[in-house]
Short mmCIF file of C-alpha atoms and ligand atoms in Angstrom, two decimals:
data_model
loop_
_atom_site.label_atom_id
_atom_site.label_comp_id
_atom_site.label_asym_id
_atom_site.label_seq_id
_atom_site.Cartn_x
_atom_site.Cartn_y
_atom_site.Cartn_z
CA MET O 1 -94.48 -57.66 -75.46
CA THR O 2 -90.96 -56.39 -74.84
CA VAL O 3 -88.29 -55.92 -77.44
CA GLU O 4 -85.01 -54.49 -76.19
CA THR O 5 -84.27 -51.09 -77.75
CA LYS O 6 -80.76 -49.84 -77.05
CA LYS O 7 -80.33 -46.32 -75.73
CA GLU O 8 -77.84 -45.47 -78.33
CA THR O 9 -77.12 -42.33 -80.27
CA TYR O 10 -78.63 -42.54 -83.73
CA LEU O 11 -76.26 -41.16 -86.34
CA ASN O 12 -76.83 -39.59 -89.72
CA TYR O 13 -76.81 -41.90 -92.73
CA VAL O 14 -74.89 -40.31 -95.59
CA ASN O 15 -73.44 -42.00 -98.67
CA GLY O 16 -74.05 -45.47 -97.26
CA ALA O 17 -72.37 -44.90 -93.86
CA TRP O 18 -73.58 -43.95 -90.37
CA VAL O 19 -71.77 -40.75 -89.46
CA ALA O 20 -71.46 -38.62 -86.34
CA SER O 21 -72.34 -34.94 -86.54
CA ALA O 22 -69.52 -32.46 -86.08
CA SER O 23 -71.78 -30.56 -83.68
CA GLY O 24 -71.29 -33.26 -81.03
CA GLU O 25 -74.71 -32.20 -79.74
CA THR O 26 -77.50 -34.70 -79.13
CA LYS O 27 -80.98 -34.58 -77.64
CA PRO O 28 -82.81 -37.42 -75.92
CA SER O 29 -85.92 -38.76 -77.54
CA LEU O 30 -88.36 -39.31 -74.67
CA ASN O 31 -91.33 -41.62 -74.28
CA PRO O 32 -94.40 -39.35 -73.92
CA ALA O 33 -96.09 -42.05 -71.80
CA ASN O 34 -93.19 -41.93 -69.34
CA VAL O 35 -90.52 -39.29 -69.81
CA ASN O 36 -88.07 -41.27 -67.67
CA ASP O 37 -87.80 -43.70 -70.57
CA VAL O 38 -85.16 -42.45 -73.03
CA VAL O 39 -85.76 -44.13 -76.39
CA GLY O 40 -82.45 -42.97 -77.82
CA TYR O 41 -80.32 -39.92 -78.49
CA VAL O 42 -80.64 -37.95 -81.69
CA GLN O 43 -78.01 -35.72 -83.23
CA MET O 44 -78.45 -32.00 -83.73
CA SER O 45 -76.66 -31.87 -87.06
CA THR O 46 -75.33 -28.86 -88.94
CA LYS O 47 -76.07 -27.19 -92.24
CA GLU O 48 -72.71 -28.45 -93.56
CA GLU O 49 -73.92 -32.01 -93.01
CA VAL O 50 -76.95 -31.30 -95.18
CA ASP O 51 -74.55 -30.01 -97.84
CA GLN O 52 -72.53 -33.24 -97.65
CA ALA O 53 -75.64 -35.42 -97.92
CA VAL O 54 -76.98 -33.45 -100.89
CA THR O 55 -73.60 -33.58 -102.67
CA GLN O 56 -73.43 -37.38 -102.28
CA ALA O 57 -77.06 -37.78 -103.30
CA LYS O 58 -76.49 -35.72 -106.43
CA ILE O 59 -73.51 -37.85 -107.46
CA ALA O 60 -75.24 -41.16 -106.73
CA GLN O 61 -78.46 -40.21 -108.50
CA LYS O 62 -76.69 -40.09 -111.88
CA ALA O 63 -76.23 -43.88 -111.93
CA TRP O 64 -79.50 -44.62 -110.08
CA LYS O 65 -81.63 -42.92 -112.72
CA LYS O 66 -80.01 -45.10 -115.41
CA LEU O 67 -81.29 -48.31 -113.79
CA SER O 68 -84.55 -49.71 -115.08
CA GLY O 69 -87.63 -49.03 -112.99
CA ASN O 70 -87.81 -52.76 -112.40
CA ASP O 71 -84.29 -52.81 -110.94
CA ARG O 72 -85.03 -49.85 -108.66
CA GLY O 73 -88.27 -51.53 -107.61
CA ALA O 74 -86.30 -54.64 -106.59
CA PHE O 75 -84.56 -52.60 -103.88
CA LEU O 76 -87.94 -51.47 -102.56
CA TYR O 77 -89.17 -55.07 -102.42
CA LYS O 78 -86.08 -55.91 -100.35
CA ALA O 79 -86.67 -52.94 -98.02
CA ALA O 80 -90.27 -54.16 -97.55
CA ASP O 81 -89.04 -57.63 -96.59
CA VAL O 82 -86.55 -56.22 -94.08
CA LEU O 83 -89.18 -53.92 -92.56
CA GLU O 84 -91.55 -56.88 -92.30
CA SER O 85 -88.92 -58.90 -90.45
CA ARG O 86 -88.53 -56.00 -87.99
CA LEU O 87 -92.21 -55.04 -87.72
CA ASP O 88 -92.67 -55.60 -83.97
CA GLU O 89 -89.39 -53.93 -83.03
CA ILE O 90 -90.06 -50.82 -85.14
CA ALA O 91 -93.70 -50.59 -84.05
CA GLU O 92 -92.65 -50.79 -80.41
CA CYS O 93 -90.11 -48.05 -80.99
CA MET O 94 -92.84 -45.91 -82.56
CA THR O 95 -95.17 -46.41 -79.58
CA ARG O 96 -92.37 -45.52 -77.18
CA GLU O 97 -91.36 -42.48 -79.18
CA MET O 98 -94.71 -40.85 -79.94
CA GLY O 99 -97.32 -42.66 -77.89
CA LYS O 100 -99.77 -44.23 -80.33
CA THR O 101 -100.91 -47.66 -79.18
CA PHE O 102 -98.91 -50.73 -80.15
CA PRO O 103 -101.71 -52.18 -82.36
CA GLU O 104 -101.95 -48.85 -84.19
CA ALA O 105 -98.16 -48.71 -84.56
CA LYS O 106 -98.12 -52.26 -85.94
CA GLY O 107 -100.87 -51.32 -88.38
CA GLU O 108 -98.89 -48.30 -89.52
CA THR O 109 -95.72 -50.34 -89.99
CA ALA O 110 -97.66 -52.93 -92.01
CA ARG O 111 -98.96 -50.05 -94.10
CA GLY O 112 -95.35 -48.92 -94.70
CA ILE O 113 -94.54 -52.41 -95.98
CA ALA O 114 -97.55 -52.37 -98.31
CA ILE O 115 -96.57 -48.93 -99.63
CA LEU O 116 -93.04 -50.15 -100.41
CA ARG O 117 -94.45 -53.12 -102.34
CA TYR O 118 -96.95 -50.95 -104.19
CA TYR O 119 -94.23 -48.57 -105.41
CA ALA O 120 -91.84 -51.44 -106.13
CA GLY O 121 -94.41 -52.61 -108.68
CA GLU O 122 -94.65 -49.08 -110.05
CA GLY O 123 -91.21 -49.62 -111.57
CA LEU O 124 -92.91 -51.73 -114.25
CA ARG O 125 -95.81 -49.42 -115.05
CA LYS O 126 -96.07 -46.94 -117.91
CA VAL O 127 -94.41 -43.54 -117.75
CA GLY O 128 -95.80 -41.84 -120.83
CA ASP O 129 -98.30 -41.59 -123.66
CA VAL O 130 -98.18 -41.47 -127.44
CA ILE O 131 -99.96 -38.34 -128.66
CA PRO O 132 -100.92 -37.89 -132.33
CA SER O 133 -98.88 -35.19 -133.99
CA THR O 134 -100.34 -32.86 -136.61
CA ASP O 135 -97.37 -33.92 -138.71
CA SER O 136 -98.22 -37.34 -140.19
CA LYS O 137 -94.53 -38.25 -140.52
CA ALA O 138 -93.69 -37.58 -136.87
CA LEU O 139 -93.91 -39.60 -133.68
CA MET O 140 -94.81 -37.62 -130.58
CA PHE O 141 -94.78 -39.08 -127.09
CA THR O 142 -94.24 -38.17 -123.46
CA SER O 143 -91.75 -39.65 -121.07
CA ARG O 144 -90.94 -38.89 -117.46
CA VAL O 145 -87.62 -38.15 -115.79
CA PRO O 146 -86.77 -37.91 -112.09
CA LEU O 147 -86.35 -34.51 -110.44
CA GLY O 148 -82.86 -35.36 -109.12
CA VAL O 149 -82.36 -34.89 -105.38
CA VAL O 150 -85.52 -34.70 -103.26
CA GLY O 151 -85.66 -33.36 -99.70
CA VAL O 152 -88.17 -35.26 -97.55
CA ILE O 153 -89.34 -33.34 -94.45
CA THR O 154 -91.70 -35.30 -92.23
CA PRO O 155 -93.75 -34.91 -89.03
CA TRP O 156 -93.94 -37.11 -85.93
CA ASN O 157 -97.52 -38.34 -86.16
CA PHE O 158 -96.91 -41.12 -88.73
CA PRO O 159 -93.18 -41.78 -88.23
CA VAL O 160 -93.09 -44.82 -90.54
CA ALA O 161 -95.88 -44.37 -93.08
CA ILE O 162 -95.29 -40.74 -94.06
CA PRO O 163 -91.52 -41.00 -94.70
CA ILE O 164 -92.17 -44.19 -96.68
CA TRP O 165 -95.03 -42.82 -98.75
CA LYS O 166 -92.73 -39.98 -99.80
CA MET O 167 -89.44 -41.90 -100.16
CA ALA O 168 -90.76 -44.97 -102.01
CA PRO O 169 -92.18 -43.13 -105.05
CA ALA O 170 -89.25 -40.69 -105.08
CA LEU O 171 -86.84 -43.63 -105.29
CA VAL O 172 -88.67 -45.82 -107.76
CA TYR O 173 -88.94 -42.94 -110.23
CA GLY O 174 -85.17 -42.45 -110.08
CA ASN O 175 -84.56 -39.73 -107.47
CA ALA O 176 -82.08 -39.78 -104.58
CA ILE O 177 -83.44 -38.57 -101.24
CA VAL O 178 -82.32 -36.79 -98.08
CA LEU O 179 -84.75 -37.41 -95.21
CA LYS O 180 -85.10 -34.92 -92.37
CA PRO O 181 -87.55 -36.51 -89.92
CA ALA O 182 -89.27 -34.76 -87.02
CA GLN O 183 -86.92 -34.69 -84.05
CA GLU O 184 -89.61 -36.25 -81.83
CA THR O 185 -89.54 -39.50 -83.84
CA ALA O 186 -86.04 -39.53 -85.30
CA VAL O 187 -85.14 -42.87 -83.69
CA THR O 188 -88.01 -44.59 -85.49
CA ALA O 189 -86.94 -42.85 -88.70
CA ALA O 190 -83.36 -44.09 -88.25
CA LYS O 191 -84.68 -47.64 -87.91
CA VAL O 192 -86.64 -47.25 -91.15
CA ILE O 193 -83.46 -46.06 -92.85
CA GLU O 194 -81.62 -49.10 -91.43
CA CYS O 195 -84.12 -51.21 -93.40
CA PHE O 196 -83.14 -49.38 -96.59
CA GLU O 197 -79.48 -49.94 -95.71
CA GLN O 198 -80.11 -53.65 -95.15
CA ALA O 199 -81.90 -53.77 -98.50
CA GLY O 200 -78.61 -52.79 -100.14
CA PHE O 201 -79.48 -49.48 -101.80
CA PRO O 202 -76.38 -48.02 -103.50
CA PRO O 203 -74.52 -45.47 -101.30
CA GLY O 204 -75.86 -41.92 -101.57
CA ILE O 205 -79.37 -42.81 -102.79
CA VAL O 206 -81.00 -42.79 -99.35
CA ASN O 207 -79.68 -40.32 -96.77
CA LEU O 208 -80.81 -39.25 -93.31
CA VAL O 209 -79.84 -36.05 -91.50
CA THR O 210 -81.44 -35.33 -88.11
CA GLY O 211 -81.66 -32.02 -86.28
CA SER O 212 -83.86 -29.00 -85.86
CA GLY O 213 -86.30 -27.90 -88.52
CA SER O 214 -84.96 -24.37 -88.60
CA VAL O 215 -81.42 -25.64 -89.39
CA ILE O 216 -81.77 -28.92 -91.30
CA GLY O 217 -85.20 -28.41 -92.85
CA GLN O 218 -84.31 -24.85 -93.80
CA ALA O 219 -80.97 -25.93 -95.30
CA LEU O 220 -82.75 -28.48 -97.51
CA THR O 221 -85.31 -25.87 -98.55
CA ASP O 222 -82.59 -23.41 -99.52
CA HIS O 223 -80.12 -25.83 -101.11
CA PRO O 224 -79.60 -25.12 -104.83
CA ASP O 225 -79.06 -28.83 -105.60
CA VAL O 226 -82.28 -30.01 -103.95
CA ASN O 227 -84.69 -30.13 -106.87
CA GLY O 228 -87.87 -30.82 -104.91
CA ILE O 229 -89.16 -30.82 -101.34
CA THR O 230 -91.99 -33.00 -100.12
CA PHE O 231 -93.35 -31.89 -96.74
CA THR O 232 -96.03 -32.85 -94.24
CA GLY O 233 -96.55 -30.78 -91.10
CA SER O 234 -97.90 -27.48 -89.86
CA ASN O 235 -99.23 -24.71 -92.06
CA GLY O 236 -96.77 -22.09 -90.88
CA VAL O 237 -93.71 -24.20 -91.66
CA GLY O 238 -95.21 -25.52 -94.90
CA LYS O 239 -95.89 -22.05 -96.25
CA GLY O 240 -92.30 -21.01 -95.47
CA ILE O 241 -90.94 -24.05 -97.31
CA GLY O 242 -93.19 -23.33 -100.29
CA GLN O 243 -92.00 -19.73 -100.47
CA GLY O 244 -88.35 -20.79 -100.19
CA CYS O 245 -88.73 -23.34 -102.97
CA LEU O 246 -90.66 -20.96 -105.20
CA ALA O 247 -88.00 -18.29 -104.81
CA ARG O 248 -85.31 -20.57 -106.20
CA GLY O 249 -87.48 -22.44 -108.69
CA ALA O 250 -87.61 -25.82 -106.92
CA LYS O 251 -90.67 -28.04 -106.99
CA TYR O 252 -92.57 -28.44 -103.70
CA GLN O 253 -95.40 -30.46 -102.29
CA LEU O 254 -97.03 -29.48 -98.97
CA GLU O 255 -99.51 -31.51 -96.94
CA MET O 256 -100.65 -29.48 -93.96
CA GLY O 257 -103.48 -29.10 -91.52
CA GLY O 258 -107.13 -30.01 -91.39
CA LYS O 259 -110.26 -29.06 -89.46
CA ASN O 260 -112.25 -32.02 -90.57
CA PRO O 261 -116.03 -32.13 -90.12
CA VAL O 262 -118.41 -35.01 -89.70
CA ILE O 263 -122.04 -34.31 -90.56
CA VAL O 264 -124.69 -36.46 -88.86
CA ALA O 265 -127.98 -36.30 -90.73
CA ALA O 266 -131.33 -37.03 -89.11
CA ASP O 267 -131.55 -40.23 -91.19
CA ALA O 268 -128.09 -41.50 -90.18
CA ASP O 269 -127.26 -44.80 -88.55
CA ILE O 270 -126.51 -43.12 -85.21
CA ASP O 271 -124.54 -46.00 -83.69
CA LEU O 272 -122.27 -46.10 -86.73
CA ALA O 273 -121.86 -42.30 -86.63
CA VAL O 274 -120.92 -42.42 -82.94
CA GLU O 275 -118.41 -45.24 -83.39
CA SER O 276 -116.82 -43.53 -86.41
CA THR O 277 -116.69 -40.14 -84.69
CA ILE O 278 -114.86 -41.66 -81.75
CA ALA O 279 -112.39 -43.49 -83.98
CA GLY O 280 -111.83 -40.44 -86.19
CA ALA O 281 -111.46 -38.00 -83.32
CA PHE O 282 -109.61 -39.94 -80.64
CA ARG O 283 -107.50 -42.64 -82.34
CA SER O 284 -103.83 -41.64 -82.21
CA THR O 285 -104.96 -39.13 -79.56
CA GLY O 286 -106.41 -36.96 -82.31
CA GLN O 287 -103.00 -36.39 -83.85
CA LYS O 288 -103.86 -36.96 -87.50
CA CYS O 289 -104.34 -34.28 -90.11
CA THR O 290 -107.46 -36.24 -91.09
CA ALA O 291 -108.81 -36.40 -87.52
CA THR O 292 -112.43 -35.47 -86.83
CA SER O 293 -112.59 -32.21 -84.92
CA ARG O 294 -116.07 -30.85 -85.64
CA VAL O 295 -119.31 -32.82 -85.52
CA ILE O 296 -122.26 -31.05 -87.12
CA ILE O 297 -125.54 -32.68 -86.16
CA GLU O 298 -129.12 -32.19 -87.29
CA ALA O 299 -131.31 -31.03 -84.38
CA ALA O 300 -133.69 -34.01 -84.66
CA VAL O 301 -130.95 -36.46 -83.59
CA TYR O 302 -128.68 -34.12 -81.62
CA GLU O 303 -129.58 -35.32 -78.10
CA THR O 304 -129.55 -39.01 -79.04
CA PHE O 305 -126.18 -38.68 -80.76
CA LYS O 306 -124.72 -36.68 -77.88
CA GLU O 307 -125.83 -39.17 -75.22
CA LYS O 308 -124.46 -42.15 -77.11
CA LEU O 309 -121.21 -40.30 -77.85
CA LEU O 310 -120.71 -39.45 -74.18
CA ALA O 311 -121.42 -43.02 -73.09
CA LYS O 312 -118.95 -44.51 -75.57
CA THR O 313 -116.28 -41.90 -74.83
CA ALA O 314 -116.50 -42.77 -71.12
CA GLU O 315 -115.41 -46.32 -72.03
CA ILE O 316 -112.07 -45.18 -73.53
CA THR O 317 -109.07 -46.55 -71.68
CA ILE O 318 -106.11 -44.15 -71.53
CA GLY O 319 -102.53 -45.12 -70.78
CA ASN O 320 -99.21 -46.39 -72.04
CA GLY O 321 -99.89 -47.70 -75.56
CA LEU O 322 -97.62 -50.70 -74.98
CA GLU O 323 -99.99 -52.06 -72.34
CA GLU O 324 -102.79 -54.47 -73.23
CA GLY O 325 -106.26 -52.98 -73.24
CA ILE O 326 -105.20 -49.35 -73.71
CA TRP O 327 -107.24 -47.61 -76.39
CA MET O 328 -105.67 -44.13 -76.34
CA GLY O 329 -102.10 -43.11 -75.59
CA PRO O 330 -100.63 -39.74 -74.56
CA SER O 331 -100.09 -36.59 -76.59
CA ALA O 332 -96.78 -36.95 -78.41
CA SER O 333 -94.85 -34.26 -76.52
CA GLU O 334 -95.11 -31.68 -73.78
CA GLY O 335 -95.52 -28.95 -76.41
CA GLN O 336 -98.37 -30.85 -78.04
CA LEU O 337 -100.09 -31.42 -74.67
CA ASN O 338 -99.82 -27.71 -73.88
CA THR O 339 -101.32 -26.84 -77.26
CA VAL O 340 -104.28 -29.11 -76.53
CA LEU O 341 -104.78 -27.64 -73.04
CA HIS O 342 -104.56 -24.13 -74.50
CA TYR O 343 -107.37 -24.90 -76.93
CA ILE O 344 -109.50 -26.44 -74.17
CA GLU O 345 -109.14 -23.22 -72.14
CA LYS O 346 -109.94 -21.18 -75.23
CA GLY O 347 -113.13 -23.21 -75.77
CA LYS O 348 -114.28 -22.52 -72.22
CA GLU O 349 -113.37 -18.82 -72.41
CA GLU O 350 -115.30 -18.34 -75.64
CA GLY O 351 -118.46 -19.83 -74.15
CA ALA O 352 -118.55 -23.44 -75.34
CA THR O 353 -119.85 -25.95 -72.79
CA LEU O 354 -117.39 -28.61 -71.67
CA LEU O 355 -119.36 -31.88 -71.71
CA ALA O 356 -116.58 -34.39 -71.14
CA GLY O 357 -112.87 -34.46 -70.40
CA GLY O 358 -110.86 -31.26 -70.48
CA ASN O 359 -108.17 -32.32 -68.02
CA CYS O 360 -104.80 -33.98 -67.89
CA VAL O 361 -104.95 -37.54 -66.59
CA THR O 362 -103.02 -37.75 -63.35
CA GLY O 363 -102.09 -40.38 -60.78
CA GLU O 364 -99.89 -43.43 -60.77
CA GLY O 365 -98.83 -44.41 -64.27
CA TYR O 366 -99.83 -41.00 -65.66
CA ASP O 367 -97.82 -38.34 -63.85
CA ASP O 368 -94.67 -38.90 -65.91
CA GLY O 369 -96.53 -38.75 -69.22
CA TYR O 370 -98.50 -36.28 -71.33
CA PHE O 371 -101.98 -37.74 -70.89
CA VAL O 372 -105.11 -35.77 -71.61
CA GLU O 373 -108.74 -36.87 -71.47
CA PRO O 374 -110.86 -37.20 -74.61
CA THR O 375 -112.72 -33.91 -74.61
CA ILE O 376 -116.13 -32.96 -75.99
CA PHE O 377 -117.53 -29.43 -76.23
CA ASP O 378 -121.20 -28.60 -76.70
CA ASN O 379 -122.85 -25.32 -77.77
CA VAL O 380 -120.03 -24.55 -80.17
CA THR O 381 -120.53 -21.93 -82.85
CA SER O 382 -118.57 -21.87 -86.07
CA ASP O 383 -116.76 -18.63 -85.23
CA MET O 384 -115.14 -20.03 -82.07
CA THR O 385 -111.41 -20.75 -82.12
CA ILE O 386 -112.00 -24.45 -81.36
CA ALA O 387 -114.20 -24.65 -84.46
CA GLN O 388 -111.65 -22.93 -86.69
CA GLU O 389 -108.07 -23.90 -85.77
CA GLU O 390 -106.38 -27.28 -85.97
CA ILE O 391 -105.94 -28.63 -82.42
CA PHE O 392 -104.17 -31.93 -83.13
CA GLY O 393 -105.50 -33.51 -79.97
CA PRO O 394 -108.50 -35.49 -78.69
CA VAL O 395 -110.97 -32.61 -78.72
CA ILE O 396 -114.27 -32.37 -80.58
CA ALA O 397 -116.72 -29.56 -81.03
CA LEU O 398 -120.42 -30.41 -81.36
CA ILE O 399 -122.44 -28.00 -83.50
CA GLN O 400 -126.22 -28.25 -83.83
CA VAL O 401 -127.95 -27.30 -87.10
CA ASN O 402 -131.53 -27.24 -88.35
CA ASN O 403 -130.93 -28.81 -91.74
CA LEU O 404 -128.28 -30.27 -94.03
CA GLU O 405 -127.89 -27.08 -96.03
CA ASP O 406 -126.74 -25.27 -92.88
CA ALA O 407 -124.55 -28.25 -92.00
CA LEU O 408 -122.71 -28.01 -95.30
CA THR O 409 -122.29 -24.24 -94.98
CA ILE O 410 -120.69 -24.70 -91.55
CA ALA O 411 -118.62 -27.66 -92.72
CA ASN O 412 -117.11 -25.41 -95.40
CA ASP O 413 -116.70 -22.42 -93.08
CA VAL O 414 -113.00 -23.03 -92.31
CA GLU O 415 -109.77 -22.29 -94.11
CA PHE O 416 -108.91 -26.00 -94.39
CA GLY O 417 -110.24 -28.66 -96.74
CA LEU O 418 -108.58 -31.99 -96.11
CA SER O 419 -111.18 -34.64 -95.27
CA ALA O 420 -114.89 -34.66 -94.46
CA SER O 421 -117.55 -37.26 -93.65
CA ILE O 422 -121.30 -37.47 -93.75
CA PHE O 423 -123.52 -40.05 -92.09
CA THR O 424 -126.80 -40.39 -93.95
CA SER O 425 -128.96 -42.99 -95.66
CA ASN O 426 -130.27 -40.54 -98.24
CA ILE O 427 -128.63 -40.79 -101.66
CA GLN O 428 -129.42 -37.16 -102.53
CA SER O 429 -127.73 -35.94 -99.33
CA MET O 430 -124.69 -38.03 -100.19
CA LEU O 431 -124.51 -36.61 -103.71
CA SER O 432 -124.88 -32.99 -102.52
CA PHE O 433 -122.07 -33.61 -100.04
CA VAL O 434 -119.80 -35.10 -102.72
CA GLU O 435 -120.56 -32.13 -104.97
CA ASP O 436 -120.38 -29.23 -102.52
CA MET O 437 -118.02 -30.23 -99.71
CA GLU O 438 -114.69 -28.45 -100.12
CA ALA O 439 -112.32 -31.27 -99.17
CA GLY O 440 -109.82 -33.52 -100.91
CA LEU O 441 -111.12 -36.65 -99.16
CA ILE O 442 -114.86 -37.24 -99.11
CA ARG O 443 -116.09 -40.02 -96.86
CA ILE O 444 -119.64 -41.34 -96.75
CA ASN O 445 -120.77 -43.34 -93.71
CA SER O 446 -117.15 -43.73 -92.69
CA GLU O 447 -114.77 -41.92 -90.34
CA SER O 448 -112.89 -38.82 -91.55
CA ALA O 449 -109.48 -40.44 -91.05
CA GLY O 450 -108.44 -43.31 -93.25
CA VAL O 451 -106.24 -43.19 -96.28
CA GLU O 452 -105.64 -45.94 -98.82
CA LEU O 453 -102.12 -46.08 -100.24
CA GLN O 454 -103.26 -46.67 -103.84
CA ALA O 455 -105.53 -43.60 -103.96
CA PRO O 456 -104.60 -39.91 -104.22
CA PHE O 457 -104.29 -38.13 -100.88
CA GLY O 458 -104.31 -34.38 -100.29
CA GLY O 459 -106.43 -31.40 -99.47
CA MET O 460 -108.12 -28.33 -100.88
CA LYS O 461 -107.86 -24.72 -99.64
CA GLN O 462 -105.14 -24.20 -96.99
CA SER O 463 -104.63 -27.93 -96.40
CA SER O 464 -102.15 -28.50 -99.20
CA SER O 465 -100.21 -27.05 -102.09
CA HIS O 466 -102.98 -28.62 -104.21
CA SER O 467 -100.74 -31.48 -105.21
CA ARG O 468 -101.64 -35.05 -104.30
CA GLU O 469 -99.57 -37.82 -102.75
CA GLN O 470 -99.78 -41.62 -102.88
CA GLY O 471 -101.17 -43.92 -105.52
CA GLU O 472 -100.44 -42.96 -109.09
CA ALA O 473 -100.68 -39.27 -108.14
CA ALA O 474 -97.17 -39.45 -106.66
CA LYS O 475 -95.77 -39.71 -110.18
CA GLU O 476 -96.84 -36.12 -110.88
CA PHE O 477 -94.66 -34.74 -108.14
CA PHE O 478 -91.58 -36.95 -108.28
CA THR O 479 -91.08 -36.73 -112.06
CA SER O 480 -91.02 -34.14 -114.80
CA ILE O 481 -92.74 -34.77 -118.11
CA LYS O 482 -90.72 -34.55 -121.34
CA THR O 483 -92.64 -34.18 -124.57
CA VAL O 484 -90.67 -35.79 -127.39
CA PHE O 485 -91.15 -35.09 -131.10
CA VAL O 486 -89.35 -37.45 -133.51
CA LYS O 487 -89.15 -37.03 -137.26
N1 NAI A 1 -100.59 -32.19 -91.21
C1 NAI A 1 -99.97 -33.00 -90.39
O1 NAI A 1 -99.95 -34.17 -90.62
C2 NAI A 1 -99.26 -32.47 -89.22
C3 NAI A 1 -99.64 -31.28 -88.66
N2 NAI A 1 -98.98 -30.82 -87.59
C4 NAI A 1 -99.46 -29.56 -87.00
O2 NAI A 1 -98.35 -28.78 -86.66
C5 NAI A 1 -98.34 -28.46 -85.29
C6 NAI A 1 -96.92 -28.40 -84.79
O3 NAI A 1 -96.25 -29.64 -84.98
P1 NAI A 1 -94.73 -29.65 -85.38
O4 NAI A 1 -94.12 -30.95 -85.21
O5 NAI A 1 -94.06 -28.54 -84.67
O6 NAI A 1 -94.84 -29.41 -86.96
P2 NAI A 1 -93.77 -28.70 -87.86
O7 NAI A 1 -94.46 -28.24 -89.09
O8 NAI A 1 -93.00 -27.73 -87.07
O9 NAI A 1 -92.76 -29.88 -88.22
C7 NAI A 1 -92.87 -30.72 -89.35
C8 NAI A 1 -91.47 -30.97 -89.93
O10 NAI A 1 -90.93 -29.73 -90.43
C9 NAI A 1 -89.65 -29.48 -89.88
N3 NAI A 1 -89.42 -28.04 -89.80
C10 NAI A 1 -89.67 -27.20 -88.75
N4 NAI A 1 -89.30 -25.95 -89.07
C11 NAI A 1 -88.80 -25.97 -90.32
C12 NAI A 1 -88.27 -24.98 -91.20
N5 NAI A 1 -88.16 -23.71 -90.85
N6 NAI A 1 -87.88 -25.37 -92.43
C13 NAI A 1 -88.00 -26.65 -92.83
N7 NAI A 1 -88.47 -27.64 -92.03
C14 NAI A 1 -88.88 -27.30 -90.80
C15 NAI A 1 -89.72 -30.18 -88.53
O11 NAI A 1 -88.45 -30.39 -88.00
C16 NAI A 1 -90.44 -31.46 -88.90
O12 NAI A 1 -89.56 -32.37 -89.50
C17 NAI A 1 -99.21 -29.54 -84.67
O13 NAI A 1 -99.78 -29.12 -83.49
C18 NAI A 1 -100.23 -29.76 -85.74
O14 NAI A 1 -101.25 -28.81 -85.64
C19 NAI A 1 -97.93 -31.50 -87.05
C20 NAI A 1 -97.51 -32.67 -87.56
C21 NAI A 1 -98.18 -33.27 -88.69
O1 AKG A 2 -105.25 -40.57 -91.87
C1 AKG A 2 -104.19 -41.03 -92.31
O2 AKG A 2 -104.01 -42.24 -92.39
C2 AKG A 2 -103.08 -40.14 -92.77
C3 AKG A 2 -103.10 -38.84 -92.05
C4 AKG A 2 -101.94 -37.99 -92.35
O3 AKG A 2 -101.39 -38.00 -93.40
C5 AKG A 2 -101.43 -37.10 -91.30
O4 AKG A 2 -102.02 -37.02 -90.24
O5 AKG A 2 -100.39 -36.48 -91.53
#
């Protein structure tokens, strides 16, 4: 399908108006499936423009927090309706901007709509508890208040869902927000913000400032009037944001990398394990923090699993995600493609055996894009770089083990702890995995990726700041508790 997307310059949205940056500098946002396709131009804004957005947000938030949760939720319901009416257009923009296939982009946009509706309803749910006081004549209870102004710093891999799962709870609990999206997907982000504009949010409550992370993201991190930062992205940047926030006493929430394992037990349904490994590892071209990147297989089923995995991987169709029948799109950018190729070289250098893929896809329809083959390494040991570092591409490492105890030891032998799966039909193996796997998301007989909006999401170890997003857990970050004693 074709929806016309204008090659316009996407402005900042501050205090209810679309404004040009004083820098006058823009950068094209390019289609990673065909870099001759310019999706739009994005402004490289200045620190002063962050200051202006934060000032307006701070003023506007004073009235916003006085509205009832129900009234704030009504704006989110409207934003959901607008996004729904623009679903195909925004999904197409997402596919053009970062490469995931059109069906995946539509699914993500539908998820954004569902998240908005979920948090709209949150405006009517409880915000505190009554706690018995030791004083029989007193009433003691808790209530929650918004943080104030929240900086939302987001990556390019879920350009609709991640900004929405951060903005929707922030807004319904009474905060004003300034969004700084990844530059790679800032056009899609601007379209999401247009939906909030069309929903009629009061000026200053929802703001967008585009530009580089080191200028705009850093300015939000350092701003004394930004009371909290919610971030998803790389570990290096996340840690810097956390340190900046800590230094000035602001609240922060970091969702970062993963090195997610799948364990295949000898008693597993092998066809299911193969199908789920492929979906977890290669959907979105492996560019999910929950993507499968290590598959740890019991020796008894290693060869069978490997053969079936190779056969199914060979069926994957690669190409422009807007075309019918394409299963896997390109890497999202040249930098991302180079990172993937670097890790493939590293795998070969360190002695892993390349079983499938490993190359860029070239030829007509591919040469102007950042296409890489789904790649499978064999004979991987846990100390190799490809078994330790997040690749964020369609690359999996197969590791053979003698028993499930060894599998769990290897699964935990990384600095990350976001999501993890096991395929087994044995209840005791499932329970040991639930108990001993160091990960925030535990998946049994299901792929490692896959997040439900009503459930807490986040990682252990280096994968997060140990906070959780989504579902009711979002309330913990976007509000502060007040304990009230009345006598
Ligand atoms: N956990 C996840 O979901 C994601 C992980 N990544 C990982 O990060 C790697 C690099 O991807 P990038 O897009 O470069 O991620 P990144 O961490 O550089 O970017 C994420 C966001 O942070 C902003 N940012 C960059 N520098 C900043 C700074 N100094 N202060 C404040 N904000 C800043 C960026 O502009 C973007 O909006 C990927 O290869 C992947 O391994 C990337 C995207 C998402
Ligand atoms: O797996 C998902 O749906 C969410 C993954 C995610 O949050 C991420 O990749 O940043």
